[in-house]
Amino acid sequence: MEDSDVEIVQEPSAVSRIFELMLERRKSLSIIQHGHRSDAWVVKVSPTRLILAKRDKASKFTPGEVEFQFCCVFGRNIVGKSRILRLKDDYLELALPAEIMIIQRRHAYRVVPTADSVAIFQTVSKWILSGRIEDLSGKGVLVRLPQETPVVVPWEIRAVSLQLNHAVPANEFTPPGTVESFQLRFEWASIVRKADNGTTKLATYGIRFAPTPAQERQLAQIILKFERVARLKGLTA
């Protein structure tokens, strides 16, 4: 993958500057913890800490790790992780992230694996389920399951395993029918939505997972590869 596809920023002054610009422009960012998302504004940046004002005062957080996502003032997608150091009704005090990842917009795209790609996870009722993956992004998947399956929304999953298969276009090096396979396991995930109106035999559920930085880079590579294959086939990823 080219360096321009994913950029890791670890220099503290550069990380601080990104949040300082968010403060100057009064742009909001999203904070995610335990599968729940809430918007906030940066109100103070120091060399080691951030103070954020919560948009929704009723949003509940606990001390510990959080994930953030936002589009910076230059239009780049930013993701990263931090820790909540102190909680107040209106504000969150976070450690300045040790690093952030700048992801080009195409990595927010959803790509479509082949039909035999599956996600395996356990529901709140202790059912081990395997559902067909409809599409994949850098932060989650859409999975199809029978409507009668007892799935609670929202609900946290202890772990989710993805078996991703993708057909490779035939050429002088790859014969027809060649399939690339990737296996990924995430130690935390959450069923965040039911993405259909219940009128079909199969329901579509959105599952969000929390990749490690290494997994984020691996996912970016997979998504980029799937997207390139789709372009070769004349399809839209």
Short mmCIF file of C-alpha atoms in Angstrom, two decimals:
data_model
loop_
_atom_site.label_atom_id
_atom_site.label_comp_id
_atom_site.label_asym_id
_atom_site.label_seq_id
_atom_site.Cartn_x
_atom_site.Cartn_y
_atom_site.Cartn_z
CA MET A 1 0.00 0.00 0.00
CA GLU A 2 1.27 3.46 -0.81
CA ASP A 3 2.30 5.74 2.04
CA SER A 4 -0.35 8.24 0.97
CA ASP A 5 -3.16 5.76 1.71
CA VAL A 6 -2.64 5.65 5.49
CA GLU A 7 -0.46 8.05 7.46
CA ILE A 8 0.45 7.51 11.12
CA VAL A 9 1.22 10.72 13.03
CA GLN A 10 3.15 10.28 16.30
CA GLU A 11 4.90 13.62 16.76
CA PRO A 12 3.14 15.23 19.79
CA SER A 13 3.28 18.75 18.34
CA ALA A 14 1.70 17.56 15.08
CA VAL A 15 -1.04 15.69 16.95
CA SER A 16 -1.70 18.76 19.12
CA ARG A 17 -1.89 21.02 16.05
CA ILE A 18 -4.66 18.92 14.50
CA PHE A 19 -6.79 19.36 17.64
CA GLU A 20 -5.86 23.06 17.94
CA LEU A 21 -7.26 23.62 14.44
CA MET A 22 -10.45 21.79 15.42
CA LEU A 23 -10.72 24.19 18.37
CA GLU A 24 -10.08 27.27 16.21
CA ARG A 25 -12.69 26.24 13.62
CA ARG A 26 -15.16 24.92 16.22
CA LYS A 27 -15.53 21.63 14.36
CA SER A 28 -17.03 18.69 16.20
CA LEU A 29 -15.62 15.21 16.53
CA SER A 30 -17.11 11.86 17.55
CA ILE A 31 -16.16 9.93 20.68
CA ILE A 32 -17.01 6.22 20.83
CA GLN A 33 -17.00 4.07 23.95
CA HIS A 34 -18.66 0.67 24.47
CA GLY A 35 -20.28 0.95 21.04
CA HIS A 36 -21.99 4.28 21.78
CA ARG A 37 -21.14 7.43 19.86
CA SER A 38 -21.35 11.03 21.08
CA ASP A 39 -20.26 14.30 19.49
CA ALA A 40 -18.06 16.84 21.27
CA TRP A 41 -16.04 20.01 20.68
CA VAL A 42 -12.42 20.66 21.62
CA VAL A 43 -12.28 23.50 24.18
CA LYS A 44 -8.66 23.22 25.35
CA VAL A 45 -5.45 21.60 24.08
CA SER A 46 -2.30 21.18 26.18
CA PRO A 47 0.91 19.26 25.44
CA THR A 48 -0.48 16.22 27.27
CA ARG A 49 -4.26 16.59 27.47
CA LEU A 50 -7.48 17.52 25.70
CA ILE A 51 -10.65 18.93 27.20
CA LEU A 52 -13.83 18.28 25.24
CA ALA A 53 -17.31 19.75 25.72
CA LYS A 54 -20.05 17.15 25.27
CA ARG A 55 -22.85 17.98 22.86
CA ASP A 56 -25.26 15.71 24.75
CA LYS A 57 -24.87 16.16 28.50
CA ALA A 58 -26.79 12.92 29.08
CA SER A 59 -24.14 10.85 27.27
CA LYS A 60 -22.58 8.37 29.68
CA PHE A 61 -18.86 7.63 29.71
CA THR A 62 -16.57 5.76 32.08
CA PRO A 63 -12.87 6.33 32.79
CA GLY A 64 -10.73 4.33 30.39
CA GLU A 65 -10.13 3.89 26.68
CA VAL A 66 -12.17 5.67 24.03
CA GLU A 67 -11.98 5.91 20.26
CA PHE A 68 -12.39 9.11 18.29
CA GLN A 69 -13.23 9.81 14.66
CA PHE A 70 -13.55 13.07 12.79
CA CYS A 71 -12.92 14.90 9.56
CA CYS A 72 -10.18 17.47 10.15
CA VAL A 73 -10.21 21.05 8.83
CA PHE A 74 -8.36 19.86 5.70
CA GLY A 75 -11.02 17.26 4.92
CA ARG A 76 -8.95 14.23 5.98
CA ASN A 77 -10.45 11.33 7.94
CA ILE A 78 -8.81 11.01 11.37
CA VAL A 79 -9.13 8.04 13.73
CA GLY A 80 -7.35 7.19 16.96
CA LYS A 81 -7.62 6.19 20.59
CA SER A 82 -7.18 7.91 23.91
CA ARG A 83 -8.06 7.57 27.61
CA ILE A 84 -10.61 9.46 29.65
CA LEU A 85 -8.77 10.89 32.64
CA ARG A 86 -11.60 12.83 34.27
CA LEU A 87 -15.37 13.09 33.83
CA LYS A 88 -17.74 15.99 34.44
CA ASP A 89 -21.36 16.54 33.45
CA ASP A 90 -20.42 18.84 30.58
CA TYR A 91 -16.78 17.95 29.86
CA LEU A 92 -14.35 15.11 29.26
CA GLU A 93 -10.65 15.34 29.99
CA LEU A 94 -8.61 13.04 27.75
CA ALA A 95 -4.95 12.20 27.38
CA LEU A 96 -3.46 13.60 24.18
CA PRO A 97 -3.36 10.59 21.82
CA ALA A 98 0.06 8.99 21.40
CA GLU A 99 -0.69 8.69 17.69
CA ILE A 100 -3.43 9.31 15.18
CA MET A 101 -4.13 7.71 11.83
CA ILE A 102 -5.00 9.77 8.76
CA ILE A 103 -7.00 7.64 6.34
CA GLN A 104 -7.80 8.66 2.80
CA ARG A 105 -11.52 8.80 2.06
CA ARG A 106 -11.55 5.59 0.04
CA HIS A 107 -10.91 3.61 3.25
CA ALA A 108 -14.28 4.77 4.56
CA TYR A 109 -15.84 3.05 1.53
CA ARG A 110 -17.61 -0.24 1.92
CA VAL A 111 -16.38 -3.08 -0.24
CA VAL A 112 -18.18 -6.31 -1.06
CA PRO A 113 -16.46 -9.68 -0.49
CA THR A 114 -17.67 -12.84 -2.25
CA ALA A 115 -20.89 -14.50 -1.10
CA ASP A 116 -19.19 -17.14 1.08
CA SER A 117 -17.56 -14.55 3.35
CA VAL A 118 -18.93 -14.90 6.89
CA ALA A 119 -18.84 -13.32 10.35
CA ILE A 120 -18.99 -15.60 13.42
CA PHE A 121 -19.99 -14.23 16.85
CA GLN A 122 -21.99 -15.00 19.99
CA THR A 123 -25.30 -13.27 20.81
CA VAL A 124 -26.55 -12.17 24.22
CA SER A 125 -28.58 -15.39 24.39
CA LYS A 126 -25.34 -17.37 23.94
CA TRP A 127 -26.14 -18.45 20.38
CA ILE A 128 -23.09 -18.90 18.19
CA LEU A 129 -24.10 -17.35 14.88
CA SER A 130 -22.57 -17.29 11.44
CA GLY A 131 -23.90 -14.70 9.03
CA ARG A 132 -23.07 -13.77 5.47
CA ILE A 133 -21.05 -10.55 5.15
CA GLU A 134 -22.81 -8.09 2.88
CA ASP A 135 -20.06 -5.49 2.93
CA LEU A 136 -16.98 -4.41 4.86
CA SER A 137 -15.51 -1.08 5.95
CA GLY A 138 -12.56 -0.17 8.11
CA LYS A 139 -14.74 -0.16 11.23
CA GLY A 140 -17.46 -2.74 10.69
CA VAL A 141 -19.50 -5.12 8.57
CA LEU A 142 -23.09 -5.64 7.48
CA VAL A 143 -24.19 -9.22 8.19
CA ARG A 144 -27.33 -11.06 7.01
CA LEU A 145 -29.15 -13.38 9.42
CA PRO A 146 -32.63 -14.97 9.47
CA GLN A 147 -35.30 -12.60 10.84
CA GLU A 148 -36.27 -15.12 13.53
CA THR A 149 -32.74 -15.22 14.99
CA PRO A 150 -32.78 -13.68 18.52
CA VAL A 151 -30.39 -10.76 18.08
CA VAL A 152 -30.46 -7.80 20.48
CA VAL A 153 -29.69 -4.27 19.23
CA PRO A 154 -27.55 -2.69 20.55
CA TRP A 155 -25.44 -5.37 22.17
CA GLU A 156 -21.73 -5.92 22.72
CA ILE A 157 -20.06 -9.02 21.31
CA ARG A 158 -17.14 -10.51 23.16
CA ALA A 159 -15.36 -11.29 19.90
CA VAL A 160 -16.13 -11.52 16.20
CA SER A 161 -14.25 -13.52 13.57
CA LEU A 162 -14.34 -12.60 9.90
CA GLN A 163 -13.65 -15.01 7.06
CA LEU A 164 -13.22 -12.79 4.00
CA ASN A 165 -13.01 -14.24 0.52
CA HIS A 166 -12.53 -12.29 -2.68
CA ALA A 167 -12.38 -13.50 -6.27
CA VAL A 168 -9.24 -12.40 -8.13
CA PRO A 169 -9.63 -11.43 -11.80
CA ALA A 170 -8.04 -14.00 -14.07
CA ASN A 171 -4.84 -13.03 -15.85
CA GLU A 172 -1.62 -14.67 -17.01
CA PHE A 173 -0.60 -15.28 -13.39
CA THR A 174 -3.96 -16.22 -11.80
CA PRO A 175 -6.27 -18.83 -13.36
CA PRO A 176 -10.07 -18.36 -13.38
CA GLY A 177 -11.70 -19.07 -10.03
CA THR A 178 -8.74 -17.94 -7.91
CA VAL A 179 -9.92 -16.69 -4.50
CA GLU A 180 -7.94 -14.77 -1.89
CA SER A 181 -8.88 -15.44 1.74
CA PHE A 182 -8.28 -13.36 4.86
CA GLN A 183 -9.12 -14.20 8.47
CA LEU A 184 -9.48 -11.51 11.12
CA ARG A 185 -10.56 -11.69 14.77
CA PHE A 186 -11.57 -8.68 16.88
CA GLU A 187 -11.74 -8.99 20.65
CA TRP A 188 -14.56 -6.46 20.98
CA ALA A 189 -17.50 -5.69 18.73
CA SER A 190 -21.04 -4.39 19.03
CA ILE A 191 -24.29 -4.89 17.13
CA VAL A 192 -25.16 -1.25 16.56
CA ARG A 193 -28.21 -1.33 14.28
CA LYS A 194 -30.69 -3.38 12.32
CA ALA A 195 -30.42 -2.07 8.80
CA ASP A 196 -33.69 -3.25 7.24
CA ASN A 197 -37.43 -2.87 7.74
CA GLY A 198 -38.16 -6.48 8.65
CA THR A 199 -40.10 -7.36 5.48
CA THR A 200 -37.65 -9.95 4.15
CA LYS A 201 -36.68 -13.42 5.37
CA LEU A 202 -33.15 -12.25 6.12
CA ALA A 203 -32.31 -9.29 8.36
CA THR A 204 -29.22 -7.12 7.92
CA TYR A 205 -27.31 -6.06 11.04
CA GLY A 206 -24.53 -3.54 11.37
CA ILE A 207 -21.64 -4.81 13.49
CA ARG A 208 -18.97 -2.38 14.60
CA PHE A 209 -15.61 -3.66 15.82
CA ALA A 210 -12.60 -2.10 17.54
CA PRO A 211 -9.43 -2.95 15.57
CA THR A 212 -5.96 -2.51 16.96
CA PRO A 213 -3.65 -0.14 15.03
CA ALA A 214 -2.08 -3.17 13.31
CA GLN A 215 -5.53 -4.49 12.36
CA GLU A 216 -6.54 -1.05 11.08
CA ARG A 217 -3.57 -1.08 8.73
CA GLN A 218 -4.38 -4.65 7.64
CA LEU A 219 -8.01 -3.71 6.99
CA ALA A 220 -6.94 -0.67 4.98
CA GLN A 221 -4.79 -2.94 2.81
CA ILE A 222 -7.63 -5.45 2.34
CA ILE A 223 -10.16 -2.73 1.48
CA LEU A 224 -7.78 -1.12 -0.98
CA LYS A 225 -7.16 -4.49 -2.63
CA PHE A 226 -10.89 -5.28 -2.84
CA GLU A 227 -11.56 -1.85 -4.30
CA ARG A 228 -8.91 -2.29 -6.98
CA VAL A 229 -10.33 -5.67 -7.92
CA ALA A 230 -13.81 -4.17 -8.19
CA ARG A 231 -12.47 -1.49 -10.53
CA LEU A 232 -10.83 -4.11 -12.71
CA LYS A 233 -14.20 -5.87 -12.95
CA GLY A 234 -15.92 -2.61 -13.85
CA LEU A 235 -17.83 -2.51 -10.59
CA THR A 236 -18.13 0.10 -7.83
CA ALA A 237 -16.62 -1.00 -4.50
#
